């Protein structure tokens, strides 16, 4: 009986680790689907200082941050809306995608960043208009 219990723990524990690894290709597809590039850049290198660069971050770290937004342990009204439909595998996949990207070094051009900021929040306002005010909450820390 003891050997059976140990085997069950090993098998179940290994299954969780396999899922946690994530699939970068699926992560890229999910990032495109939910619009991560609008704030974080297509490859995870944000041009806006207020949005963190995701490129090169650890996959498990990114998945945990997404899970924390979903659970409410970490608060950001825009991110809460972005992660609402994600499951654990989606989060692991997104982590794998961004972990595989190369981080770019340097700072954003202030004029380009302001233009991008306006475009992103205009896009979010339009999404909120289409979805209804209770479906997508927009918080703009820059205005």
PDB file of C-alpha atoms in Angstrom:
ATOM      1  CA  UNK A   1       0.000   0.000   0.000  1.00  0.00           C
ATOM      2  CA  UNK A   2       2.829   2.362   0.866  1.00  0.00           C
ATOM      3  CA  UNK A   3       4.487   1.745  -2.538  1.00  0.00           C
ATOM      4  CA  UNK A   4       1.183   2.477  -4.300  1.00  0.00           C
ATOM      5  CA  UNK A   5       0.825   5.785  -2.469  1.00  0.00           C
ATOM      6  CA  UNK A   6       4.382   6.795  -3.347  1.00  0.00           C
ATOM      7  CA  UNK A   7       3.839   5.857  -7.001  1.00  0.00           C
ATOM      8  CA  UNK A   8       0.642   7.923  -7.102  1.00  0.00           C
ATOM      9  CA  UNK A   9       2.442  10.955  -5.679  1.00  0.00           C
ATOM     10  CA  UNK A  10       5.267  10.611  -8.215  1.00  0.00           C
ATOM     11  CA  UNK A  11       2.895  10.198 -11.190  1.00  0.00           C
ATOM     12  CA  UNK A  12       0.587  13.039 -10.161  1.00  0.00           C
ATOM     13  CA  UNK A  13       3.484  15.329  -9.319  1.00  0.00           C
ATOM     14  CA  UNK A  14       5.165  14.633 -12.653  1.00  0.00           C
ATOM     15  CA  UNK A  15       1.961  15.336 -14.588  1.00  0.00           C
ATOM     16  CA  UNK A  16       1.759  18.775 -13.001  1.00  0.00           C
ATOM     17  CA  UNK A  17       5.360  19.533 -13.874  1.00  0.00           C
ATOM     18  CA  UNK A  18       4.826  18.514 -17.507  1.00  0.00           C
ATOM     19  CA  UNK A  19       1.883  20.889 -17.835  1.00  0.00           C
ATOM     20  CA  UNK A  20       3.719  23.678 -16.036  1.00  0.00           C
ATOM     21  CA  UNK A  21       6.481  23.683 -18.682  1.00  0.00           C
ATOM     22  CA  UNK A  22       4.271  25.386 -21.249  1.00  0.00           C
ATOM     23  CA  UNK A  23       4.353  25.493 -25.023  1.00  0.00           C
ATOM     24  CA  UNK A  24       5.899  28.637 -26.504  1.00  0.00           C
ATOM     25  CA  UNK A  25       4.038  28.333 -29.819  1.00  0.00           C
ATOM     26  CA  UNK A  26       0.692  28.009 -28.047  1.00  0.00           C
ATOM     27  CA  UNK A  27       1.727  30.923 -25.825  1.00  0.00           C
ATOM     28  CA  UNK A  28       2.410  33.125 -28.829  1.00  0.00           C
ATOM     29  CA  UNK A  29      -1.000  32.252 -30.263  1.00  0.00           C
ATOM     30  CA  UNK A  30      -2.682  33.066 -26.944  1.00  0.00           C
ATOM     31  CA  UNK A  31      -0.747  36.346 -26.649  1.00  0.00           C
ATOM     32  CA  UNK A  32      -1.937  37.313 -30.138  1.00  0.00           C
ATOM     33  CA  UNK A  33      -5.503  36.262 -29.305  1.00  0.00           C
ATOM     34  CA  UNK A  34      -5.844  38.315 -26.128  1.00  0.00           C
ATOM     35  CA  UNK A  35      -3.811  41.307 -27.288  1.00  0.00           C
ATOM     36  CA  UNK A  36      -0.763  41.269 -25.005  1.00  0.00           C
ATOM     37  CA  UNK A  37       1.239  43.198 -27.628  1.00  0.00           C
ATOM     38  CA  UNK A  38      -0.907  46.284 -27.106  1.00  0.00           C
ATOM     39  CA  UNK A  39       0.894  47.004 -23.847  1.00  0.00           C
ATOM     40  CA  UNK A  40       3.880  44.654 -23.669  1.00  0.00           C
ATOM     41  CA  UNK A  41       5.021  44.659 -27.318  1.00  0.00           C
ATOM     42  CA  UNK A  42       4.765  41.835 -29.859  1.00  0.00           C
ATOM     43  CA  UNK A  43       7.893  40.149 -28.510  1.00  0.00           C
ATOM     44  CA  UNK A  44       7.462  41.203 -24.887  1.00  0.00           C
ATOM     45  CA  UNK A  45       9.627  44.304 -25.209  1.00  0.00           C
ATOM     46  CA  UNK A  46       7.299  47.101 -24.185  1.00  0.00           C
ATOM     47  CA  UNK A  47       7.929  50.543 -25.606  1.00  0.00           C
ATOM     48  CA  UNK A  48       6.034  52.123 -22.713  1.00  0.00           C
ATOM     49  CA  UNK A  49       7.851  52.519 -19.417  1.00  0.00           C
ATOM     50  CA  UNK A  50       4.728  51.879 -17.332  1.00  0.00           C
ATOM     51  CA  UNK A  51       4.242  48.406 -18.879  1.00  0.00           C
ATOM     52  CA  UNK A  52       6.915  45.879 -17.928  1.00  0.00           C
ATOM     53  CA  UNK A  53       9.040  44.056 -20.442  1.00  0.00           C
ATOM     54  CA  UNK A  54       8.087  40.379 -20.388  1.00  0.00           C
ATOM     55  CA  UNK A  55      10.807  39.181 -22.771  1.00  0.00           C
ATOM     56  CA  UNK A  56      13.410  37.048 -21.073  1.00  0.00           C
ATOM     57  CA  UNK A  57      11.493  36.748 -17.795  1.00  0.00           C
ATOM     58  CA  UNK A  58      11.249  33.264 -16.316  1.00  0.00           C
ATOM     59  CA  UNK A  59       8.286  31.273 -17.613  1.00  0.00           C
ATOM     60  CA  UNK A  60       7.230  30.129 -14.134  1.00  0.00           C
ATOM     61  CA  UNK A  61       7.484  33.722 -12.872  1.00  0.00           C
ATOM     62  CA  UNK A  62       5.205  35.008 -15.638  1.00  0.00           C
ATOM     63  CA  UNK A  63       2.703  32.183 -15.085  1.00  0.00           C
ATOM     64  CA  UNK A  64       2.640  32.960 -11.343  1.00  0.00           C
ATOM     65  CA  UNK A  65       2.054  36.669 -11.922  1.00  0.00           C
ATOM     66  CA  UNK A  66      -0.842  35.864 -14.272  1.00  0.00           C
ATOM     67  CA  UNK A  67      -2.295  33.447 -11.706  1.00  0.00           C
ATOM     68  CA  UNK A  68      -1.954  36.113  -9.006  1.00  0.00           C
ATOM     69  CA  UNK A  69      -3.852  38.620 -11.168  1.00  0.00           C
ATOM     70  CA  UNK A  70      -6.584  36.041 -11.751  1.00  0.00           C
ATOM     71  CA  UNK A  71      -6.869  35.098  -8.055  1.00  0.00           C
ATOM     72  CA  UNK A  72      -6.839  38.716  -6.907  1.00  0.00           C
ATOM     73  CA  UNK A  73      -3.563  38.312  -5.002  1.00  0.00           C
ATOM     74  CA  UNK A  74      -2.124  40.947  -7.341  1.00  0.00           C
ATOM     75  CA  UNK A  75      -4.258  43.918  -8.335  1.00  0.00           C
ATOM     76  CA  UNK A  76      -4.385  45.712 -11.670  1.00  0.00           C
ATOM     77  CA  UNK A  77      -7.790  46.392 -13.210  1.00  0.00           C
ATOM     78  CA  UNK A  78      -6.610  46.010 -16.806  1.00  0.00           C
ATOM     79  CA  UNK A  79      -4.724  42.783 -16.144  1.00  0.00           C
ATOM     80  CA  UNK A  80      -7.643  41.293 -14.220  1.00  0.00           C
ATOM     81  CA  UNK A  81      -9.717  41.625 -17.375  1.00  0.00           C
ATOM     82  CA  UNK A  82      -6.925  40.227 -19.551  1.00  0.00           C
ATOM     83  CA  UNK A  83      -6.466  37.041 -17.494  1.00  0.00           C
ATOM     84  CA  UNK A  84     -10.141  36.336 -16.820  1.00  0.00           C
ATOM     85  CA  UNK A  85     -10.397  33.595 -19.454  1.00  0.00           C
ATOM     86  CA  UNK A  86      -6.930  32.089 -18.995  1.00  0.00           C
ATOM     87  CA  UNK A  87      -6.471  28.638 -17.501  1.00  0.00           C
ATOM     88  CA  UNK A  88      -3.269  27.314 -15.890  1.00  0.00           C
ATOM     89  CA  UNK A  89      -1.994  25.827 -19.149  1.00  0.00           C
ATOM     90  CA  UNK A  90      -2.563  29.131 -20.983  1.00  0.00           C
ATOM     91  CA  UNK A  91      -0.526  30.876 -18.284  1.00  0.00           C
ATOM     92  CA  UNK A  92       2.293  28.322 -18.579  1.00  0.00           C
ATOM     93  CA  UNK A  93       2.227  28.682 -22.367  1.00  0.00           C
ATOM     94  CA  UNK A  94       2.422  32.481 -22.165  1.00  0.00           C
ATOM     95  CA  UNK A  95       5.307  32.124 -19.719  1.00  0.00           C
ATOM     96  CA  UNK A  96       7.140  29.803 -22.111  1.00  0.00           C
ATOM     97  CA  UNK A  97       6.629  32.201 -25.024  1.00  0.00           C
ATOM     98  CA  UNK A  98       7.910  35.294 -23.237  1.00  0.00           C
ATOM     99  CA  UNK A  99      10.755  33.400 -21.536  1.00  0.00           C
ATOM    100  CA  UNK A 100      12.037  32.479 -24.988  1.00  0.00           C
ATOM    101  CA  UNK A 101      12.128  36.067 -26.240  1.00  0.00           C
ATOM    102  CA  UNK A 102      15.263  38.212 -26.107  1.00  0.00           C
ATOM    103  CA  UNK A 103      15.021  41.319 -24.009  1.00  0.00           C
ATOM    104  CA  UNK A 104      15.974  44.570 -25.729  1.00  0.00           C
ATOM    105  CA  UNK A 105      18.041  47.007 -23.746  1.00  0.00           C
ATOM    106  CA  UNK A 106      17.348  50.706 -23.847  1.00  0.00           C
ATOM    107  CA  UNK A 107      14.671  53.184 -23.044  1.00  0.00           C
ATOM    108  CA  UNK A 108      11.553  54.129 -24.911  1.00  0.00           C
ATOM    109  CA  UNK A 109      11.309  57.267 -27.006  1.00  0.00           C
ATOM    110  CA  UNK A 110       9.062  59.613 -25.016  1.00  0.00           C
ATOM    111  CA  UNK A 111       6.997  60.799 -28.017  1.00  0.00           C
ATOM    112  CA  UNK A 112       6.519  57.271 -29.368  1.00  0.00           C
ATOM    113  CA  UNK A 113       5.654  56.016 -25.899  1.00  0.00           C
ATOM    114  CA  UNK A 114       3.012  58.732 -25.440  1.00  0.00           C
ATOM    115  CA  UNK A 115       1.501  57.964 -28.858  1.00  0.00           C
ATOM    116  CA  UNK A 116       1.452  54.244 -28.072  1.00  0.00           C
ATOM    117  CA  UNK A 117      -0.097  54.973 -24.675  1.00  0.00           C
ATOM    118  CA  UNK A 118      -2.909  56.947 -26.293  1.00  0.00           C
ATOM    119  CA  UNK A 119      -3.480  54.214 -28.897  1.00  0.00           C
ATOM    120  CA  UNK A 120      -3.579  51.423 -26.313  1.00  0.00           C
ATOM    121  CA  UNK A 121      -6.060  53.180 -24.075  1.00  0.00           C
ATOM    122  CA  UNK A 122      -8.219  54.171 -27.055  1.00  0.00           C
ATOM    123  CA  UNK A 123      -8.310  50.497 -28.027  1.00  0.00           C
ATOM    124  CA  UNK A 124      -9.246  49.503 -24.463  1.00  0.00           C
ATOM    125  CA  UNK A 125     -11.964  52.169 -24.280  1.00  0.00           C
ATOM    126  CA  UNK A 126     -13.442  50.865 -27.541  1.00  0.00           C
ATOM    127  CA  UNK A 127     -13.334  47.291 -26.223  1.00  0.00           C
ATOM    128  CA  UNK A 128     -15.097  48.446 -23.064  1.00  0.00           C
ATOM    129  CA  UNK A 129     -17.734  50.258 -25.128  1.00  0.00           C
ATOM    130  CA  UNK A 130     -18.393  47.098 -27.131  1.00  0.00           C
ATOM    131  CA  UNK A 131     -18.327  44.734 -24.151  1.00  0.00           C
ATOM    132  CA  UNK A 132     -20.160  46.917 -21.668  1.00  0.00           C
ATOM    133  CA  UNK A 133     -18.821  48.826 -18.668  1.00  0.00           C
ATOM    134  CA  UNK A 134     -18.947  45.857 -16.291  1.00  0.00           C
ATOM    135  CA  UNK A 135     -16.941  43.521 -18.516  1.00  0.00           C
ATOM    136  CA  UNK A 136     -13.682  45.418 -18.969  1.00  0.00           C
ATOM    137  CA  UNK A 137     -12.271  47.790 -16.389  1.00  0.00           C
ATOM    138  CA  UNK A 138      -9.692  50.276 -17.616  1.00  0.00           C
ATOM    139  CA  UNK A 139      -7.203  51.921 -15.322  1.00  0.00           C
ATOM    140  CA  UNK A 140      -4.829  54.408 -16.895  1.00  0.00           C
ATOM    141  CA  UNK A 141      -2.062  55.325 -14.446  1.00  0.00           C
ATOM    142  CA  UNK A 142      -0.598  57.872 -16.856  1.00  0.00           C
ATOM    143  CA  UNK A 143      -3.574  60.213 -17.253  1.00  0.00           C
TER     144      UNK A 143
END
